[in-house]
XYZ file of C-alpha atoms in Angstrom:
484
model
C -26.871 -9.371 5.591
C -23.452 -9.540 5.027
C -21.230 -12.647 5.665
C -19.424 -12.693 9.128
C -17.286 -15.677 8.307
C -14.137 -15.039 5.425
C -15.046 -14.247 2.329
C -13.309 -15.907 -0.988
C -10.060 -13.830 -2.179
C -11.575 -11.055 -4.238
C -10.840 -12.118 -7.667
C -7.893 -10.463 -9.341
C -7.214 -10.402 -13.269
C -4.192 -12.421 -14.432
C -1.776 -9.443 -13.558
C -4.001 -7.084 -11.565
C -1.943 -5.954 -8.613
C -3.397 -6.538 -5.435
C -1.070 -3.795 -3.967
C -3.120 -0.765 -4.040
C 0.182 1.657 -5.048
C 0.018 -0.426 -8.311
C -3.571 0.032 -8.870
C -4.344 2.577 -12.125
C -5.844 5.988 -10.772
C -9.029 6.085 -12.034
C -12.581 6.487 -10.789
C -15.737 4.351 -11.943
C -19.251 3.910 -10.474
C -19.669 3.726 -6.643
C -19.555 -0.305 -5.775
C -19.499 -2.608 -2.941
C -18.507 -6.392 -3.090
C -19.768 -7.657 0.299
C -20.776 -11.442 0.033
C -24.055 -12.927 1.213
C -23.686 -15.443 3.651
C -26.553 -17.910 2.523
C -25.245 -18.111 -0.670
C -21.536 -19.040 0.620
C -22.979 -21.839 2.398
C -24.750 -22.970 -0.667
C -21.340 -23.689 -2.026
C -19.018 -24.021 1.329
C -17.696 -27.546 1.873
C -18.457 -29.201 5.493
C -14.903 -28.686 6.593
C -15.553 -24.917 5.982
C -18.933 -25.013 7.478
C -17.289 -26.207 10.566
C -14.792 -23.509 10.558
C -17.756 -21.170 10.220
C -19.640 -22.374 13.346
C -16.414 -22.028 15.159
C -16.355 -18.061 14.375
C -19.881 -18.007 14.904
C -19.467 -19.393 18.311
C -16.560 -17.012 19.316
C -18.661 -14.210 18.250
C -21.342 -15.337 20.161
C -18.510 -15.427 23.241
C -17.780 -11.857 22.506
C -14.457 -12.310 21.052
C -13.170 -8.791 20.410
C -12.496 -7.881 16.731
C -9.777 -5.441 14.761
C -10.879 -2.921 11.627
C -8.103 -2.441 9.277
C -9.080 -0.162 6.185
C -7.023 0.620 3.195
C -6.972 3.456 0.983
C -5.616 2.888 -2.387
C -5.499 4.706 -5.627
C -9.080 3.411 -7.132
C -10.790 2.322 -4.251
C -10.456 1.307 -0.382
C -10.996 -1.913 1.477
C -11.793 -2.983 4.951
C -10.715 -6.250 6.675
C -12.113 -7.463 10.518
C -10.341 -9.794 11.822
C -9.648 -11.593 15.368
C -7.042 -12.208 17.325
C -5.625 -15.303 15.656
C -5.941 -13.382 12.315
C -9.044 -14.992 11.189
C -11.114 -12.752 8.747
C -14.793 -12.518 9.759
C -15.451 -10.232 7.300
C -13.953 -7.983 4.020
C -15.294 -5.302 1.394
C -14.427 -2.802 -0.918
C -15.371 0.288 -2.518
C -14.465 1.916 -5.245
C -14.034 6.000 -4.936
C -17.281 8.132 -5.849
C -16.663 10.430 -8.819
C -17.357 13.824 -6.791
C -15.509 17.000 -8.887
C -14.944 20.187 -7.948
C -13.803 23.055 -10.597
C -13.501 20.423 -13.389
C -11.066 18.379 -11.018
C -11.746 15.325 -8.634
C -12.717 16.323 -4.924
C -10.704 13.591 -3.462
C -10.990 14.712 0.110
C -14.975 14.736 -0.622
C -14.440 11.116 -2.213
C -11.979 9.538 0.456
C -14.387 10.984 3.417
C -17.446 9.266 1.820
C -15.949 6.112 1.233
C -14.278 5.710 4.742
C -18.375 6.182 5.879
C -19.245 3.907 3.411
C -17.064 1.321 4.735
C -18.112 1.340 8.542
C -21.546 0.961 7.193
C -20.322 -2.228 5.072
C -18.976 -3.891 8.557
C -21.954 -6.183 9.392
C -24.154 -4.664 12.099
C -23.999 -7.616 14.134
C -19.951 -7.225 14.341
C -19.697 -3.610 14.863
C -20.290 -3.897 18.897
C -17.089 -6.241 18.794
C -14.581 -4.021 17.180
C -11.720 -3.133 19.911
C -9.514 -1.095 17.484
C -9.529 0.708 14.112
C -6.364 1.664 11.884
C -5.958 2.650 8.363
C -3.158 2.947 5.843
C -3.261 5.322 2.949
C -0.832 5.798 -0.380
C 2.843 6.851 0.612
C 3.362 10.694 0.352
C -0.058 11.465 -0.211
C -0.498 15.024 1.164
C -3.144 17.169 2.548
C -2.400 20.615 4.432
C -5.334 21.268 6.657
C -6.454 24.142 8.832
C -5.161 23.301 12.169
C -8.354 24.348 14.292
C -10.991 22.995 11.757
C -9.322 20.056 10.018
C -10.575 21.403 6.583
C -8.223 21.287 3.232
C -6.577 24.309 2.613
C -5.432 23.079 -0.513
C -6.182 20.373 -2.800
C -4.400 17.016 -1.696
C -1.126 16.388 -3.392
C -1.627 12.778 -4.605
C 1.104 10.134 -3.838
C 2.985 10.280 -7.661
C 2.653 13.873 -7.839
C 5.870 15.325 -8.333
C 6.851 19.060 -7.349
C 10.130 19.656 -9.487
C 9.844 23.593 -8.501
C 10.898 22.647 -4.895
C 13.489 20.044 -5.441
C 16.710 22.438 -5.709
C 15.569 24.048 -2.428
C 14.966 20.660 -0.366
C 18.592 19.308 -2.223
C 20.114 22.577 -0.496
C 18.793 21.556 3.156
C 18.535 17.950 3.110
C 21.802 15.793 3.354
C 22.882 14.074 -0.097
C 20.976 11.658 -1.486
C 18.245 11.759 1.368
C 14.945 10.383 0.806
C 13.283 13.507 0.578
C 15.592 14.344 -2.515
C 13.024 13.444 -4.885
C 10.527 15.857 -6.552
C 7.389 13.221 -5.572
C 8.492 13.358 -1.864
C 6.260 14.626 0.771
C 8.871 17.411 1.810
C 9.093 18.391 -1.880
C 4.884 19.091 -2.252
C 5.150 21.041 1.324
C 8.038 23.360 0.106
C 6.006 23.803 -3.029
C 2.707 24.663 -1.105
C 4.671 26.900 1.324
C 6.275 28.787 -1.641
C 3.064 29.686 -3.773
C 0.445 30.234 -0.729
C 0.825 33.556 0.972
C -1.944 33.315 3.725
C -3.335 30.632 6.079
C 0.232 29.640 6.971
C 0.115 30.331 10.396
C -2.866 28.015 11.064
C -1.683 25.363 8.356
C -1.117 21.847 9.560
C 0.682 18.870 7.491
C -1.222 15.384 7.121
C -0.691 12.413 5.149
C -3.755 10.639 3.558
C -4.121 8.059 6.429
C -3.517 10.594 9.391
C -6.494 12.773 7.656
C -8.947 9.657 7.617
C -8.007 8.383 11.170
C -8.702 12.062 12.660
C -11.979 11.856 11.120
C -12.369 8.744 13.429
C -10.643 10.117 16.538
C -10.920 13.861 16.328
C -7.416 14.723 17.943
C -5.727 16.789 14.750
C -1.817 16.666 14.206
C -0.819 13.034 14.864
C 1.082 11.021 12.107
C 3.250 7.373 12.275
C 6.685 7.375 11.472
C 6.294 5.134 8.158
C 3.956 8.002 6.767
C 6.338 10.751 7.928
C 9.266 9.230 6.369
C 9.135 11.056 3.225
C 8.755 14.571 4.841
C 12.066 14.103 6.529
C 11.405 12.147 9.956
C 14.104 10.197 10.989
C 12.610 7.025 12.847
C 16.318 5.818 13.960
C 16.516 9.241 16.084
C 12.842 8.917 16.495
C 12.610 12.593 15.777
C 12.608 15.130 13.133
C 16.257 16.221 12.264
C 17.867 19.668 13.148
C 17.956 20.596 9.448
C 14.133 20.122 8.593
C 13.331 21.555 12.411
C 15.368 24.964 11.252
C 13.038 25.529 8.505
C 10.184 27.963 8.917
C 7.511 25.367 7.461
C 8.671 22.910 10.279
C 5.940 24.600 12.443
C 3.131 22.656 10.467
C 4.918 19.028 10.868
C 2.709 16.905 12.968
C 3.276 14.754 15.828
C 4.847 11.423 15.189
C 4.090 7.921 16.941
C 4.755 4.251 16.333
C 2.314 2.529 13.563
C -0.250 0.953 15.562
C -0.226 3.425 18.568
C -3.655 4.287 20.518
C -4.381 7.419 19.580
C -7.494 7.702 21.459
C -11.464 6.239 21.305
C -13.602 6.525 18.597
C -15.766 10.129 18.523
C -18.837 9.696 20.265
C -21.026 10.538 17.222
C -19.106 7.779 14.940
C -19.606 5.468 17.483
C -23.019 6.050 18.078
C -24.228 6.345 14.693
C -22.700 3.206 13.253
C -22.948 0.933 16.697
C -19.086 0.550 17.594
C -18.626 0.269 21.562
C -17.527 2.583 23.784
C -14.118 1.482 24.055
C -13.092 1.057 20.501
C -9.534 2.854 20.064
C -8.543 4.123 17.008
C -5.035 3.704 16.213
C -2.141 5.239 14.280
C -1.856 3.492 10.464
C 0.954 2.978 8.167
C 1.505 3.505 4.163
C -0.194 0.960 2.072
C 2.761 -1.019 0.790
C 3.941 -1.248 4.450
C 0.644 -2.623 5.534
C 0.883 -5.339 2.261
C 4.102 -6.578 3.578
C 2.793 -6.794 7.285
C -0.122 -8.919 5.783
C 2.369 -11.168 4.468
C 3.676 -12.072 7.955
C 7.507 -12.009 6.833
C 8.507 -11.366 10.218
C 12.473 -12.520 10.355
C 15.225 -10.777 8.919
C 16.168 -11.899 5.312
C 12.403 -12.664 4.123
C 10.950 -10.634 1.574
C 8.077 -9.667 -0.430
C 8.318 -8.613 -4.168
C 5.101 -7.065 -5.497
C 4.038 -7.959 -9.350
C 1.373 -5.747 -10.345
C 1.580 -3.072 -12.763
C 5.178 -2.371 -11.401
C 7.537 -4.221 -9.349
C 8.464 -3.593 -5.834
C 10.609 -5.448 -3.287
C 10.796 -5.045 0.242
C 12.946 -6.980 2.185
C 13.443 -7.142 6.324
C 16.792 -6.277 7.281
C 18.740 -5.769 11.294
C 20.584 -2.513 8.929
C 19.160 0.353 7.881
C 19.985 1.679 4.128
C 19.069 4.670 1.982
C 20.410 6.018 -1.193
C 18.280 8.199 -3.425
C 20.547 7.692 -6.219
C 19.212 4.066 -6.323
C 15.847 4.491 -5.502
C 16.603 2.907 -1.820
C 14.950 3.486 1.183
C 14.284 2.092 4.671
C 11.117 2.086 7.001
C 11.262 1.529 10.057
C 9.219 -1.636 11.584
C 9.437 -1.921 15.282
C 13.546 -2.992 16.232
C 13.711 -3.940 12.189
C 14.156 -2.118 8.931
C 12.393 -2.689 5.890
C 14.521 -1.799 3.019
C 13.580 -1.345 -0.714
C 12.811 0.085 -4.081
C 10.311 0.083 -6.708
C 11.161 -0.359 -10.517
C 8.742 0.597 -13.479
C 8.696 -2.392 -15.270
C 6.026 -5.437 -14.497
C 2.849 -6.430 -15.524
C 1.508 -2.845 -17.207
C 4.370 -3.853 -19.598
C 2.934 -7.171 -20.044
C -0.606 -5.923 -20.699
C 0.672 -3.615 -23.299
C 1.841 -6.715 -25.324
C -0.724 -9.584 -24.545
C -4.195 -10.493 -23.350
C -4.729 -12.206 -20.063
C -6.005 -15.256 -21.818
C -2.450 -15.107 -23.883
C -0.556 -14.543 -20.860
C -2.090 -17.681 -19.407
C -1.982 -19.786 -22.562
C 1.540 -18.837 -23.617
C 2.886 -19.143 -19.972
C 1.663 -22.935 -20.156
C 4.093 -23.714 -22.853
C 7.282 -22.001 -21.330
C 9.975 -24.322 -20.067
C 10.784 -22.346 -16.374
C 13.662 -24.422 -15.985
C 15.524 -23.325 -19.204
C 17.048 -19.825 -19.127
C 16.043 -17.503 -22.131
C 18.871 -16.114 -24.485
C 16.733 -12.812 -24.686
C 17.760 -9.820 -23.091
C 15.354 -7.097 -22.808
C 14.650 -4.133 -20.129
C 10.709 -4.248 -20.180
C 9.606 -0.760 -19.674
C 6.025 0.937 -20.438
C 7.694 4.113 -20.931
C 10.913 6.162 -20.604
C 12.334 6.180 -16.744
C 13.285 3.831 -14.366
C 13.229 4.202 -10.330
C 15.211 1.360 -8.999
C 17.484 -0.606 -8.860
C 18.706 2.016 -11.734
C 17.533 5.338 -11.104
C 17.438 6.841 -15.083
C 14.742 9.007 -15.364
C 16.002 8.555 -19.572
C 16.232 5.126 -19.540
C 14.559 3.883 -22.439
C 12.511 0.815 -22.716
C 14.093 -2.441 -24.857
C 11.666 -5.085 -25.891
C 13.380 -5.765 -28.988
C 14.361 -8.135 -30.983
C 10.868 -10.016 -31.067
C 11.174 -13.532 -31.823
C 8.598 -15.023 -34.298
C 7.704 -17.125 -31.419
C 5.219 -15.301 -28.894
C 6.103 -17.911 -26.160
C 9.754 -17.481 -26.729
C 9.155 -13.701 -26.323
C 6.873 -13.871 -23.057
C 9.640 -16.020 -21.882
C 12.272 -13.550 -22.550
C 9.982 -11.118 -21.123
C 9.653 -12.574 -17.665
C 13.269 -13.867 -17.399
C 14.339 -9.988 -18.042
C 11.890 -8.528 -15.331
C 13.099 -11.647 -13.073
C 16.664 -10.466 -13.911
C 15.717 -6.969 -12.688
C 14.155 -8.649 -9.337
C 17.361 -10.307 -9.005
C 19.783 -7.014 -9.458
C 17.431 -5.441 -7.190
C 17.819 -7.812 -4.270
C 21.823 -8.047 -4.901
C 22.318 -4.295 -4.720
C 20.239 -4.115 -1.018
C 22.842 -6.550 0.020
C 25.964 -4.902 -1.462
C 24.770 -1.947 0.345
C 24.428 -3.571 3.594
C 21.085 -4.914 3.598
C 20.551 -8.354 5.477
C 20.792 -11.293 2.767
C 17.459 -12.111 1.404
C 16.718 -16.045 2.184
C 13.252 -16.260 0.956
C 10.850 -14.278 -1.081
C 6.849 -14.525 -1.011
C 5.113 -13.052 -3.990
C 2.014 -10.516 -3.899
C 0.151 -8.836 -6.781
C -1.507 -10.465 -9.808
C 2.150 -12.252 -11.128
C 1.850 -14.327 -8.193
C -0.781 -16.473 -9.999
C 1.927 -17.139 -12.987
C 3.260 -20.561 -11.479
C 5.779 -20.620 -14.525
C 6.709 -17.162 -13.632
C 7.652 -18.401 -10.126
C 9.837 -20.897 -11.315
C 11.664 -18.831 -13.708
C 12.006 -16.376 -10.828
C 13.264 -19.041 -8.554
C 15.926 -19.944 -10.789
C 17.081 -16.587 -11.644
C 17.059 -15.313 -7.871
C 18.400 -18.732 -7.104
C 15.914 -18.539 -3.869
C 12.700 -20.010 -2.638
C 9.819 -18.357 -3.750
C 6.426 -18.984 -3.175
C 2.754 -16.985 -3.284
C 2.116 -14.953 0.058
C -0.904 -16.274 1.702
C -2.453 -12.855 2.419
C -1.299 -9.914 0.793
C -4.231 -7.327 1.274
C -3.472 -3.873 2.574
C -6.218 -4.026 4.976
C -5.796 -7.259 6.111
C -2.275 -5.368 7.359
C -3.773 -2.193 8.825
C -5.933 -4.680 10.830
C -3.035 -6.193 12.473
C -1.952 -2.977 13.284
C -5.432 -2.471 15.089
C -4.695 -5.699 16.766
C -1.206 -4.408 18.058
C -2.854 -1.242 19.351
C -5.498 -2.597 21.036
C -3.297 -5.586 22.863
C -0.915 -2.121 23.946
């Protein structure tokens, strides 16, 4: 039987990203990592066993639990929490490799993984689940039949670009709008609209999280304003803008509500098959990166989260909304505040090209983080940058390389920190709330010397976020929906 108490944090390699948007898009054999309760007890200290006993008492008292699921690029996770945020169970699955006409059948794989995660939730805890929510990769788009929910076209993945639609999108959208990017949801919609002649009248646009949630609640055409941002939804007006509604394809846009809003009860067939209670509700979700921010519980303006995974992403809670496609900056609504930020192509993927995990660990130990490196690099894995400079032609700069590997690594880590600092300074110059404290997520958060370097370069307190799993953030949305 799967463990009913909080499991140890999943092992992350030295620079393996915890943000699912930054995991490599690959499919390996299906596996699950749900821990054995007896094995945990064998190595759990007395204090933890007391906490375990407390959780068990709460379960016996019938305390309600909240299920969040995170669908990333290579796999999915779940987290089951109580209203205090204690984790009662968690697990993960990699996507099974299903092929269709020599292509990965993502829809089939996502559905199978969703059902597997429901099965992985310990049976004795399922009857306590009060609400469920799901996050998905931003701008992953599915065009479905509005009656059956069956896909009319293969999904457009989050990182897929549709440059054929960009000129049209730029002609209808305001200058420098978030949708003015080849990878935006709107570009994907326009690209499909222009090449597909049939089924337009019965079509409906959904995001990855929307479609997965539909499998649970059965009500087609519901989205949230975080996922809908890149199709052109205006979260400040809380509506689609007139320039978008004037387009012929606006007829296939979903209705939009706040993340964490109750949509309806879990479908009867799902509920009966897996043993969930009759009153279990399904709530609107969000994007994976926002769910990871929610997990960090950075709730006050000026609090920020930097994700140091394969790439570097920053998010800052602000009282002001900022958007400018020229700099790769956009804002998500977070209740009555704004989550502003951007994502750079620098990060751990560059380090992995140059050093092994063992080298990174040993070389980092020899760095003096209080001493500034004279080396000035722009570490990129390939040509092109998104933020804080949006330049598709920007070339990597990783030379000259000193004889000392310690000095070389020091220079790269410091250069990445300078890019991070430039990003936060850009947000401040554009009118965002000034960053006051930075929490770090991702594998890079484990490098203490790098944290001290960043603290010096940023001039801000920097600490590792206690919780960064997007599934935990999705569970918090389920809790929010249940409390409404």
